[in-house]
mmCIF file of C-alpha atoms in Angstrom:
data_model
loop_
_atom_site.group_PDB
_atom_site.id
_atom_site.type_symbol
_atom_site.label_atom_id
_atom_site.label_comp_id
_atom_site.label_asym_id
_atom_site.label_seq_id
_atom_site.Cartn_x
_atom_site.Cartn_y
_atom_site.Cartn_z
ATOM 1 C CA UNK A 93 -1.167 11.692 -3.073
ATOM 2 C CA UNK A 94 -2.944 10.093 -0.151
ATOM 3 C CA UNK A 95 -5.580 8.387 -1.964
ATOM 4 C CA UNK A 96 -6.448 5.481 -3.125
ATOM 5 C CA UNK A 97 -7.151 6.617 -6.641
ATOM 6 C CA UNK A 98 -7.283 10.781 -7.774
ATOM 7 C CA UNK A 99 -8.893 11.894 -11.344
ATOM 8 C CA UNK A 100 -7.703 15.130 -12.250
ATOM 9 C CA UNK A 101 -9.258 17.245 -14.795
ATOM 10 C CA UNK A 102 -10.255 13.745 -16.929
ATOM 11 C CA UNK A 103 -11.634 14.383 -20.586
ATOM 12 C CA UNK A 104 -12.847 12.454 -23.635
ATOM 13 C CA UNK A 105 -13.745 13.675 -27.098
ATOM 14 C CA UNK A 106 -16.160 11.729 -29.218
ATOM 15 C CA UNK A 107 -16.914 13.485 -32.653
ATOM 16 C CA UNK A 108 -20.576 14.281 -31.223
ATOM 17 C CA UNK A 109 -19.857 14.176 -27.419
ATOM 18 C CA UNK A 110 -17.179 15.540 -24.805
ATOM 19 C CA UNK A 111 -16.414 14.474 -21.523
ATOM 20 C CA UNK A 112 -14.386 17.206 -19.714
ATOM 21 C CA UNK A 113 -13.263 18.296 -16.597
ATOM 22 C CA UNK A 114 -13.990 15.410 -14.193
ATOM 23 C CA UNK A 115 -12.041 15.435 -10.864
ATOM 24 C CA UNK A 116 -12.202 12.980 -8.183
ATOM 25 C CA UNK A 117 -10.470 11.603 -5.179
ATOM 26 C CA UNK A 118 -10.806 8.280 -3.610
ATOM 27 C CA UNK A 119 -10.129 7.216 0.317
ATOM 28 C CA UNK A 120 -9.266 3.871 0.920
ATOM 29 C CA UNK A 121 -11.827 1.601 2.400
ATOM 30 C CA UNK A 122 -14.677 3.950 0.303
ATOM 31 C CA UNK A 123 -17.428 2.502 -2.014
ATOM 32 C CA UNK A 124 -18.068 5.239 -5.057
ATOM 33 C CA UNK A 125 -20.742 5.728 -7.366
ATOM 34 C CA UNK A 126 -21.485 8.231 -9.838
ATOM 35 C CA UNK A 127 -25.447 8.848 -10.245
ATOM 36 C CA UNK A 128 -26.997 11.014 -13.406
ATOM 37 C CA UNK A 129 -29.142 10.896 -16.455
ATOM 38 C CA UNK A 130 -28.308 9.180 -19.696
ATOM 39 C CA UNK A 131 -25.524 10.535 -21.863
ATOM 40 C CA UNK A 132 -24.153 12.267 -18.740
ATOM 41 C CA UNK A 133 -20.613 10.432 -19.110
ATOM 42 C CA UNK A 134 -20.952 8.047 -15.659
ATOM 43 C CA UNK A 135 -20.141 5.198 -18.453
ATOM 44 C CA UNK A 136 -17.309 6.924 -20.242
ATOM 45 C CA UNK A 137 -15.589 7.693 -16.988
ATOM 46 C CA UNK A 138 -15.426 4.202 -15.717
ATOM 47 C CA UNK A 139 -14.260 2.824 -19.178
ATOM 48 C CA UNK A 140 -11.023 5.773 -19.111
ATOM 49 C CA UNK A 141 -10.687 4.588 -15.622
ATOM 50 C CA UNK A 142 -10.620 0.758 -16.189
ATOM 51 C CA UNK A 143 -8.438 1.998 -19.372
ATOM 52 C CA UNK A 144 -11.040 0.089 -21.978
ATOM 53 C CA UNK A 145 -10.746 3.812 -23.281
ATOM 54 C CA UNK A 146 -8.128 6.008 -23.632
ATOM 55 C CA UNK A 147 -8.781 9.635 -21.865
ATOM 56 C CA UNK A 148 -8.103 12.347 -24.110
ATOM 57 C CA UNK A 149 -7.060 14.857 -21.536
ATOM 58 C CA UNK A 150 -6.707 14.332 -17.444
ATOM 59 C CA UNK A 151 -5.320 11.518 -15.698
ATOM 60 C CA UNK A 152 -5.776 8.762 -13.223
ATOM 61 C CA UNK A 153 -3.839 7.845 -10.164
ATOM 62 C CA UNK A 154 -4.239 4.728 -8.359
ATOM 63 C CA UNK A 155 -1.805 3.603 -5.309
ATOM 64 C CA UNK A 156 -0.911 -0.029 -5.750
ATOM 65 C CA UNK A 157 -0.753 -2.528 -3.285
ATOM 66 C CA UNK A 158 2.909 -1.278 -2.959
ATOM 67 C CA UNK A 159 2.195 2.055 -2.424
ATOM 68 C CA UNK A 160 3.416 3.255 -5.479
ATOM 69 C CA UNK A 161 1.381 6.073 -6.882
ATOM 70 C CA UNK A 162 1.313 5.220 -10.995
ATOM 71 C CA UNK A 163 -1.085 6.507 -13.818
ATOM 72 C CA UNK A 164 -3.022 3.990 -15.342
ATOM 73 C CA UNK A 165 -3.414 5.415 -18.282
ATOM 74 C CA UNK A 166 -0.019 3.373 -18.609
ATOM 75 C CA UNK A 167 -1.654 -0.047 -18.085
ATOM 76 C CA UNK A 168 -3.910 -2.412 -20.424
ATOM 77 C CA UNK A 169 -6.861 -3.123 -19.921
ATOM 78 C CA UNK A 170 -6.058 -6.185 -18.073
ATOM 79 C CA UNK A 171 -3.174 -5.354 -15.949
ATOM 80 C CA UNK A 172 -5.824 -2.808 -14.593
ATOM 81 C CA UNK A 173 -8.417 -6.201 -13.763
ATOM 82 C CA UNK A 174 -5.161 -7.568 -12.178
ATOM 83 C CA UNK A 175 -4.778 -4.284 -10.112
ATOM 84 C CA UNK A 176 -8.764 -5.020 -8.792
ATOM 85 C CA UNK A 177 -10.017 -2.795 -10.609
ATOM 86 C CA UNK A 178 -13.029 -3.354 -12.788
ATOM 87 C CA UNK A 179 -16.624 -2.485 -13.806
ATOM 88 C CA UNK A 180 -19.833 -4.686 -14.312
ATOM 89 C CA UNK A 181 -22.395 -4.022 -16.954
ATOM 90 C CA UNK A 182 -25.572 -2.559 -16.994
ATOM 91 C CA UNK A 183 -26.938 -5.266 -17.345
ATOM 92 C CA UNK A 184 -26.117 -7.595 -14.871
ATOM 93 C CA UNK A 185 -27.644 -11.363 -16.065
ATOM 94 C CA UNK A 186 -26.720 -14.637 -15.239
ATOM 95 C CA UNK A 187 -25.625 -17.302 -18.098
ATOM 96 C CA UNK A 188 -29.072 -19.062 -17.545
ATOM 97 C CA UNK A 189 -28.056 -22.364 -18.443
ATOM 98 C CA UNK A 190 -24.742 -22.247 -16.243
ATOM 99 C CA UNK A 191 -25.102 -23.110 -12.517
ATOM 100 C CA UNK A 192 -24.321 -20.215 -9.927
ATOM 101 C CA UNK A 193 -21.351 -21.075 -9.476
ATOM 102 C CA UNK A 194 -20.091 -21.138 -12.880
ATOM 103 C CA UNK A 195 -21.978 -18.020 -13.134
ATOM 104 C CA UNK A 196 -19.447 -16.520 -10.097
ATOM 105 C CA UNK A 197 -16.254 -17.976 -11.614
ATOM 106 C CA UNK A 198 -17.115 -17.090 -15.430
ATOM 107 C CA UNK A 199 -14.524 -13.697 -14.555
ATOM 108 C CA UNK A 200 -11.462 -15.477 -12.822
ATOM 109 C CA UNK A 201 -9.840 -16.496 -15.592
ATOM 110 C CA UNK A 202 -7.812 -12.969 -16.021
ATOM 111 C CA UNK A 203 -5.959 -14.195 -13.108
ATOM 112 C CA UNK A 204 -5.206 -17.931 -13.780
ATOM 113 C CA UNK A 205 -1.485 -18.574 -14.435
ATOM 114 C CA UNK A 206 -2.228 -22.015 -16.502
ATOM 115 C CA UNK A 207 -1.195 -21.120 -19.965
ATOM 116 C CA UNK A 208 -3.636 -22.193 -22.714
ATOM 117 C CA UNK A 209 -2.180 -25.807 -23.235
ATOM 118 C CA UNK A 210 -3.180 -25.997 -19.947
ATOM 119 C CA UNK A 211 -6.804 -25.558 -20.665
ATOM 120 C CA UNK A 212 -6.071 -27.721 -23.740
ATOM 121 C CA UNK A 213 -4.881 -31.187 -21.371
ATOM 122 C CA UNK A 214 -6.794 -29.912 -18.484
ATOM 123 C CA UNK A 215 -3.627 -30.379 -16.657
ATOM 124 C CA UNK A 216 -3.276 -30.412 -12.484
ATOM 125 C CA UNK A 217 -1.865 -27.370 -12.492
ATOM 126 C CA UNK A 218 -4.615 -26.293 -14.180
ATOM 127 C CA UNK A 219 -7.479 -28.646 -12.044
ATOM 128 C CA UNK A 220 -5.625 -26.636 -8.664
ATOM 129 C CA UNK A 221 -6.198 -23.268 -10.081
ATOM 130 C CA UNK A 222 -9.946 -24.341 -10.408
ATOM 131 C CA UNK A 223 -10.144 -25.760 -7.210
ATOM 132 C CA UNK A 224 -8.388 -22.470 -5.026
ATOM 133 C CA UNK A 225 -11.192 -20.194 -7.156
ATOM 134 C CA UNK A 226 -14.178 -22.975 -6.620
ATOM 135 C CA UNK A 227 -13.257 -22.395 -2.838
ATOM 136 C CA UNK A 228 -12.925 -18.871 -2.617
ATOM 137 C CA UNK A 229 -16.246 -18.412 -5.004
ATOM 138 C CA UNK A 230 -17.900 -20.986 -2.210
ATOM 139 C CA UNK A 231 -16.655 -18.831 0.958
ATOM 140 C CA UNK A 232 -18.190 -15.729 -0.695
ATOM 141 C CA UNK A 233 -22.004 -17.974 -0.731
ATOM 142 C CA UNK A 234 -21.135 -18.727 2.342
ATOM 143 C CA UNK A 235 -20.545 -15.085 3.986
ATOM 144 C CA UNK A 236 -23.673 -14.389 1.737
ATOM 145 C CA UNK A 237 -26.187 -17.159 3.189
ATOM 146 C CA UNK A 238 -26.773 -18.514 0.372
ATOM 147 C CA UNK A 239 -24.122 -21.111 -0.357
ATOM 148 C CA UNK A 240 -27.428 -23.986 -1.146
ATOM 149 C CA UNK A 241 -27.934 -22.564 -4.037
ATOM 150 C CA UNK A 242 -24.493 -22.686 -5.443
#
């Protein structure tokens, strides 16, 4: 495999709806999207790929940052988010009442390493973690232009 990520012949069976046959290949450095009308299975693809469903029938490749070509269909859910891999919802809102940039780091916690005592105490290690994704959450404004309204 010399992708990034290769679907091969993915399926999913729902009592009144079946997903079948879905092939794709991903290069490296490529943005996909899938584009079609309601009920068409763009949703149900993305959920076997990000492994919040199971796939019936098919797999899914995906090279690691090691190079190692494994199936996901082996990980969780979250040791896919962990891989980089993820989805956003149709419908994309902000928490209104949170500031931006609580809005941005609302989905870092999957990779904080405090444990939940941590949160508990609010202990340094804990206040560092915060501070690294604050930082990285600011850069992205930055790049963006828009870092004054953070």
């Amino acid at each position: 495999m010399t992708y990034l990520m290769e679907i091969d012949n993915l399926g999913k069976h729902y009592d009144d709806f079946e997903l079948s046959g879905v092939s794709l290949a991903v290069e490296p450095d490529c943005v996909v999207g899938f584009i079609g009308s309601n009920g068409a299975g763009k949703t149900t693809v993305f959920n076997c790929i990000t492994q919040f469903y199971k796939p019936t029938a098919g797999e899914v490749l995906y090279r690691d940052r090691y190079d190692n070509v494994v199936p996901l269909t082996t990980y969780k859910t979250t040791e896919v988010i962990k891989a980089g891999i993820s989805r956003t919802f149709q419908n994309l809102e902000l928490v209104y009442w949170l500031p931006i940039m609580d809005n941005m780091l609302i989905g870092a916690h999957a990779f904080y390493r405090s444990t939940l005592g941590d949160q508990f105490i609010h202990t340094a290690k804990l206040r560092r973690e915060e501070d690294v994704f604050r930082q990285r959450a600011l850069s992205i404004l930055e790049r963006l232009g828009i870092a004054q309204y953070k």
